[in-house]
CSV table of C-alpha atoms and ligand atoms in Angstrom, one decimal:
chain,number,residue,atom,x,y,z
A,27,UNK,CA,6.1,-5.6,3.4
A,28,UNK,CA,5.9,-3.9,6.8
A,29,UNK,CA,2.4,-4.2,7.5
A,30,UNK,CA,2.6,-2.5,11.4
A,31,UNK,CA,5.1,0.3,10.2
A,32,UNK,CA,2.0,0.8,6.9
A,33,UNK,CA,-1.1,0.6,9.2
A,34,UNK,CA,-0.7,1.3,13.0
A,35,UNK,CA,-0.9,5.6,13.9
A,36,UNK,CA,2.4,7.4,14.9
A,37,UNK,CA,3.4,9.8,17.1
A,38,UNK,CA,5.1,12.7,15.6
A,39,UNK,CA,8.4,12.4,17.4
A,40,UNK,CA,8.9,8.8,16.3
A,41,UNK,CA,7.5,8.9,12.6
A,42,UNK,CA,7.4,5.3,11.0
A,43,UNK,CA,10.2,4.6,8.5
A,44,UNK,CA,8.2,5.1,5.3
A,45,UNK,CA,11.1,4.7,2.3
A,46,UNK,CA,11.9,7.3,-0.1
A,47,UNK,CA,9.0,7.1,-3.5
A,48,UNK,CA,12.1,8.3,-5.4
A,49,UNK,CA,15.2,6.8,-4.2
A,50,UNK,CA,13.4,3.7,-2.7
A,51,UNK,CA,16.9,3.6,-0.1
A,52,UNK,CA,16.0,6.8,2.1
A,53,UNK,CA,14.0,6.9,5.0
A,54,UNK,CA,11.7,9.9,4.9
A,55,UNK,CA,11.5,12.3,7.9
A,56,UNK,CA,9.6,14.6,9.3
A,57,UNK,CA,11.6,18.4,8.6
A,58,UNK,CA,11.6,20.3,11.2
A,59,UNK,CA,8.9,22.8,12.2
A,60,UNK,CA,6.6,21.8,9.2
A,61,UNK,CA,4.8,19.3,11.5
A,62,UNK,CA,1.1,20.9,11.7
A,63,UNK,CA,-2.0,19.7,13.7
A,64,UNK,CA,-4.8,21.1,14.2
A,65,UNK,CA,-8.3,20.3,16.4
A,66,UNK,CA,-11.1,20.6,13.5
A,67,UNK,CA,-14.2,22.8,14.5
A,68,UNK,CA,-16.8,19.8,15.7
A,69,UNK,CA,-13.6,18.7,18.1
A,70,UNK,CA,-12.8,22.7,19.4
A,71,UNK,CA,-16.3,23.0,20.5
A,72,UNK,CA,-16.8,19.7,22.1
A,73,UNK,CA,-14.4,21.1,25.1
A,74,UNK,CA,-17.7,22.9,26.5
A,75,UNK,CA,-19.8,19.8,27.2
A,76,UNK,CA,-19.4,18.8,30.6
A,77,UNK,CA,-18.1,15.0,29.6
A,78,UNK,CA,-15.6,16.1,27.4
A,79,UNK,CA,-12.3,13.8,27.9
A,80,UNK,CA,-9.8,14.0,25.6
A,81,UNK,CA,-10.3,11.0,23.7
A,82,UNK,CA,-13.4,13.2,22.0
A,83,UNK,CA,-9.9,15.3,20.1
A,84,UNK,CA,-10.1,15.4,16.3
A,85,UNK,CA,-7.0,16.3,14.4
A,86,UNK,CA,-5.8,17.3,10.9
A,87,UNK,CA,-2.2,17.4,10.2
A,88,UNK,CA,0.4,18.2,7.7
A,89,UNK,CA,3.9,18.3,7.4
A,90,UNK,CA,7.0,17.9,4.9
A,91,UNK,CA,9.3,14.6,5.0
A,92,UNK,CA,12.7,14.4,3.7
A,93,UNK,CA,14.5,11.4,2.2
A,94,UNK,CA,17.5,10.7,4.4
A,95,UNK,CA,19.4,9.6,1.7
A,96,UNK,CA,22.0,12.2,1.0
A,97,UNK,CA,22.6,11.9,-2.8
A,98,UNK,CA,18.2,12.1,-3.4
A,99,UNK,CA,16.7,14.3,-0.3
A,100,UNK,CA,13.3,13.8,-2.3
A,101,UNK,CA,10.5,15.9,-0.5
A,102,UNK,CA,7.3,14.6,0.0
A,103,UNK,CA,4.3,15.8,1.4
A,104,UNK,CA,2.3,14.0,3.9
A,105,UNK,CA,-1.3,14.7,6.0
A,106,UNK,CA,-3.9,13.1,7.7
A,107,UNK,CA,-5.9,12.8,10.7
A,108,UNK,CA,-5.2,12.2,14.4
A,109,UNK,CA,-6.5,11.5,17.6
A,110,UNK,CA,-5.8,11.2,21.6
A,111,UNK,CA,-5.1,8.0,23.1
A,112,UNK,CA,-3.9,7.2,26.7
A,113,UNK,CA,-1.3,4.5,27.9
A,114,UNK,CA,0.1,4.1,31.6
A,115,UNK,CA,3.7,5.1,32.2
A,116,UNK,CA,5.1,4.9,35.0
A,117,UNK,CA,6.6,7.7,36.9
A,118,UNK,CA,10.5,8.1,38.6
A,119,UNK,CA,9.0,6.4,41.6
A,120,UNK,CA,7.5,3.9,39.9
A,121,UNK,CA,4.3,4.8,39.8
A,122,UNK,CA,1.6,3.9,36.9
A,123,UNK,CA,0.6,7.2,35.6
A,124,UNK,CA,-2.4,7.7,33.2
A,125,UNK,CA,-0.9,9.8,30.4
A,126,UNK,CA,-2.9,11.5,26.9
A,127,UNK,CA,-0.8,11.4,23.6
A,128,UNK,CA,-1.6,12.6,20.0
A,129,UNK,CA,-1.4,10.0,17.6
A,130,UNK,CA,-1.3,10.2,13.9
A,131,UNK,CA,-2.2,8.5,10.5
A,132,UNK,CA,-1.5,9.4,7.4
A,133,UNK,CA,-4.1,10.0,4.6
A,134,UNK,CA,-1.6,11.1,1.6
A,135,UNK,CA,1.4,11.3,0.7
A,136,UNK,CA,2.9,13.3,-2.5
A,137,UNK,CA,4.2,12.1,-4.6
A,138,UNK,CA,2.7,8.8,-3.3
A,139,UNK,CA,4.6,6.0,-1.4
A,140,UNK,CA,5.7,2.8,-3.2
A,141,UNK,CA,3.9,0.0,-1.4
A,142,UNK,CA,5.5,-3.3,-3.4
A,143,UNK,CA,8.1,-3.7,-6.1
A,144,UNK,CA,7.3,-3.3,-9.5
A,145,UNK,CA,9.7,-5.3,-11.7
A,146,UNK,CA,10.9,-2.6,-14.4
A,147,UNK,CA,9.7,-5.1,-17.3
A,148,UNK,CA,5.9,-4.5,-16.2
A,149,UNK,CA,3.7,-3.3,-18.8
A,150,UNK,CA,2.6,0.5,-18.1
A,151,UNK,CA,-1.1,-0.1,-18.4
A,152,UNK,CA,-0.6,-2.2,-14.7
A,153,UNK,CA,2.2,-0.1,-13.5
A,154,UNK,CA,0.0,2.5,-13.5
A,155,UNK,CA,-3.3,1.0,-11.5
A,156,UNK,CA,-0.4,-0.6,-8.9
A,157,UNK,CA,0.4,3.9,-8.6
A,158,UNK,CA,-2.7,4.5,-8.4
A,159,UNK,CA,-4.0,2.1,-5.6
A,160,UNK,CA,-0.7,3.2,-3.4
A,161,UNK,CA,-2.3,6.4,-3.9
A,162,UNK,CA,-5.5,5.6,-2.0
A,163,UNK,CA,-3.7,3.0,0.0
A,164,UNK,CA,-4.4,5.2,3.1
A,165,UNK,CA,-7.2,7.7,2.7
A,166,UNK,CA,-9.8,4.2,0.9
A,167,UNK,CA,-8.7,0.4,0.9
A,168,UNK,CA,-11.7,-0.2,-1.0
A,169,UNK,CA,-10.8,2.0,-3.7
A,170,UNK,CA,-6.9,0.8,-3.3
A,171,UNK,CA,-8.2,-3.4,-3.5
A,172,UNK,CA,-10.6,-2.2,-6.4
A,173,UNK,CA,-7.0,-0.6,-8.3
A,174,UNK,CA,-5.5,-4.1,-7.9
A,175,UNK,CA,-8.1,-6.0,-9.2
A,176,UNK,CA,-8.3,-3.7,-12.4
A,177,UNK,CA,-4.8,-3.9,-12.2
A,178,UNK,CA,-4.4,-7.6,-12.6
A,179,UNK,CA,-7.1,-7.3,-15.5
A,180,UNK,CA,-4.6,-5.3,-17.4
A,181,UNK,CA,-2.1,-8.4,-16.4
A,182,UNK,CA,-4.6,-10.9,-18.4
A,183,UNK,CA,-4.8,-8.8,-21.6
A,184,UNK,CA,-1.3,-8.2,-21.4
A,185,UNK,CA,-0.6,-12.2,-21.2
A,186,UNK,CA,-3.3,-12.4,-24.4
A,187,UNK,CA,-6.0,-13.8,-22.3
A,188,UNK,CA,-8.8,-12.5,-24.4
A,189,UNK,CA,-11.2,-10.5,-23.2
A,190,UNK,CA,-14.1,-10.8,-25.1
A,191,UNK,CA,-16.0,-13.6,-27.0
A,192,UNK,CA,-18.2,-13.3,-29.9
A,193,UNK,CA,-21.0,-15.9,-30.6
A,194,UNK,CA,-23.9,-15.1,-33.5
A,195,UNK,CA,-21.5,-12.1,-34.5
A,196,UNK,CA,-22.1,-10.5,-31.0
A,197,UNK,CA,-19.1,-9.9,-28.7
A,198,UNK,CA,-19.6,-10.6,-25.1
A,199,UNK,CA,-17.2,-9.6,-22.3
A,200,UNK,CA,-15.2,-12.6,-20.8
A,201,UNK,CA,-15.7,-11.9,-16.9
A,202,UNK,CA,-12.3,-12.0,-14.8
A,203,UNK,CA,-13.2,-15.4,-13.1
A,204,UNK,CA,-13.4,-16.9,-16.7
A,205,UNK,CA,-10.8,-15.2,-18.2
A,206,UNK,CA,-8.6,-16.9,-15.1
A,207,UNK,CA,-10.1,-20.0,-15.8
A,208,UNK,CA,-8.1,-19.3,-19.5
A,209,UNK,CA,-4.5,-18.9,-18.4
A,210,UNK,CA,-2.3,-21.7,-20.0
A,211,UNK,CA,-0.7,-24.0,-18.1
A,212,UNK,CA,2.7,-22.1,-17.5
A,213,UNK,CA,0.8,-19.3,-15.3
A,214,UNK,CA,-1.6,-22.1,-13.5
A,215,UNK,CA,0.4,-21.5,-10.1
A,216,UNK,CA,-1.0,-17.7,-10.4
A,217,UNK,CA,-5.0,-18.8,-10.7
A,218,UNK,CA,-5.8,-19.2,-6.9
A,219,UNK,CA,-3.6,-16.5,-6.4
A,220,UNK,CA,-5.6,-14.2,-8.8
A,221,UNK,CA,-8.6,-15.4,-8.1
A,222,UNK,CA,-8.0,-14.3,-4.7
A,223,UNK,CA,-7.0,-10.9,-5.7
A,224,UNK,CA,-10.2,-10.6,-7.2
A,225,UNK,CA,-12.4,-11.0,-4.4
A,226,UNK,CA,-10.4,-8.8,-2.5
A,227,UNK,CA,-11.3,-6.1,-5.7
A,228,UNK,CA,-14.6,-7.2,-5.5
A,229,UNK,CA,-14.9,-6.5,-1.8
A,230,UNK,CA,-13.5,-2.9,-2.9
A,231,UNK,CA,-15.9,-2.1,-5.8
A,232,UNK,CA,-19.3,-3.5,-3.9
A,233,UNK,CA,-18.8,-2.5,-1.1
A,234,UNK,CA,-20.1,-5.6,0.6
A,235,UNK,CA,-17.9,-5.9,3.1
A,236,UNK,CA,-15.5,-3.2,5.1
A,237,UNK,CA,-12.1,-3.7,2.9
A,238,UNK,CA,-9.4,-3.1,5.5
A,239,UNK,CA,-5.9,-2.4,4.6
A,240,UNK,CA,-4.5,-5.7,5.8
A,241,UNK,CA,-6.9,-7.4,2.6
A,242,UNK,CA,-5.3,-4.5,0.8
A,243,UNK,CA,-1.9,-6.0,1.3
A,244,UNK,CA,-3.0,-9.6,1.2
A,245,UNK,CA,-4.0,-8.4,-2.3
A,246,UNK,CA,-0.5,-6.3,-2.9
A,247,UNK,CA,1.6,-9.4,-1.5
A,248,UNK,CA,0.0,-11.6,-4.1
A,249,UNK,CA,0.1,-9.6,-6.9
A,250,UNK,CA,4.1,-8.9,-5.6
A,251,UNK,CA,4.7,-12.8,-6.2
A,252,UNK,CA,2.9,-12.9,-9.6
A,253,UNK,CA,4.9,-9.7,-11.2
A,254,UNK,CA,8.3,-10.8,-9.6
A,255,UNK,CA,7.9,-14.5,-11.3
A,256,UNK,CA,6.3,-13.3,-14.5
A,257,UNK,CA,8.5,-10.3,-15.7
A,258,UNK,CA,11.5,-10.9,-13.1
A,259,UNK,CA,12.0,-14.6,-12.6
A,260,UNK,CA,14.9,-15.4,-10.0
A,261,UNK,CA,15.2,-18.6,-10.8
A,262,UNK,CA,15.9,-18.2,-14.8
A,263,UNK,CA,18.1,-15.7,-14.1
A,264,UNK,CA,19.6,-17.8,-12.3
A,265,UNK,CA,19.8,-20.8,-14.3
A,266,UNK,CA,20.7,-18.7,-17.3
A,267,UNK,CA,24.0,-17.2,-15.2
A,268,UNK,CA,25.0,-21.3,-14.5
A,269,UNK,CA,24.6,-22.0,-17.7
A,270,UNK,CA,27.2,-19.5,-19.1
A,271,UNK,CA,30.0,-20.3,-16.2
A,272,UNK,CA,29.2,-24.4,-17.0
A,273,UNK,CA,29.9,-23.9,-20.4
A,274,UNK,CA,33.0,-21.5,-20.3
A,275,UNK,CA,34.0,-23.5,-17.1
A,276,UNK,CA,34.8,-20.8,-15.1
A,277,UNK,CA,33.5,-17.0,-15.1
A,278,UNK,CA,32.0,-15.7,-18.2
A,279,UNK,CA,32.7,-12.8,-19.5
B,321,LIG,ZN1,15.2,9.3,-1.5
């Protein structure tokens, strides 16, 4: 995961390399003359007050992105907000020159970027939360760290860690941290990592703390690992593919 190209602005003539939602090869790019900004009213009317510097610029943007990938040339639409930052550059002569550029991040994209690999083999019921969270990646991290933790609820159920208990014929929910505590043995290298997907969620959901959208990806790297072993596993793949050369000794059909 490229957390810098995912979380630092842009400037529109060198957008990041998001990759293609559809194609997941492409790069997408910014087509020409769709690139939009515009100064929102509270900014346009700041220019009269006799401090104004151009750091007080508000943006709003839009603009239409093209896979680069010739065989899918998905479009996608992407906006956001911008601002004005300065940086020194240095003239011809070698002089430091205070300069103002517009920089850019996005809010949403549509149809949404693809943050992690899903292995195809995933149950739909988390699929879906994973979509959902790249969805509000950008615009709310607290929202996006609350989608993985439901997400990797759905992962529990779907491993038959149950989720209720029933004592006097009453059924009580089995919290997350419990239901955790439950995995068998096989999934135990997963608990910490769960558990720490959780308080990342729980960060999200109550709002104690700001969720920024480096937790976000701690959370999304994690859950990554856990899907890729569980539904995906190199290593019996692998294992599997020696065992049917070892026993034909030599490649099997
Ligand atoms: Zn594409």
């Amino acid at each position: 995961m490229d957390r810098k190209l995912l979380k630092l602005p842009f400037r529109k003539e060198n957008s990041p390399d998001w990759v293609c939602p559809t194609c997941n090869k492409g790069i997408l790019r910014i087509k020409e003359g769709t690139f939009h900004e515009a100064e929102l009213r509270n900014s346009r009317e700041a220019h009269s007050h006799e401090a104004w510097e151009p750091e007080w610029i508000n943006y709003v943007y839009t603009c239409m992105l093209v896979c680069s990938n010739d065989k899918c040339k998905e479009i996608v639409v992407g906006s956001g907000t911008g601002s004005v930052d300065w940086d020194i550059v240095e003239d011809e002569n070698g002089v430091p020159d205070q300069v103002y550029e517009d920089y850019f991040r996005p809010k949403h994209f549509e149809p949404h970027l693809r943050l992690i690999h899903i292995p195809d083999d995933c149950p739909e019921t988390v699929t879906s939360l994973l979509n959902e969270s790249f969805k509000l990646f950008f615009s709310s991290p607290s929202a996006a760290a609350n989608n993985v933790r439901a997400a990797i609820e759905e992962l529990l159920t779907e491993l038959n860690i149950k989720r209720f208990s029933t004592s006097n014929g009453k059924r009580r929910f089995i919290n997350l941290h419990q239901r955790i505590g439950l995995l068998p043995p096989k999934y135990a290298p997963f608990k910490d990592m769960i558990l720490a997907i959780k308080w990342l969620g729980n960060a999200g959901s109550h709002g104690h703390s700001e969720v920024t959208m480096d937790d976000v990806m701690d959370a999304y790297e994690l859950t990554e690992h856990i899907l890729q072993e569980i539904y995906e596993p190199k290593l019996k793949k692998l294992k599997a593919i020696a065992k049917k050369v070892n026993k034909k000794k030599g490649p099997a059909k």
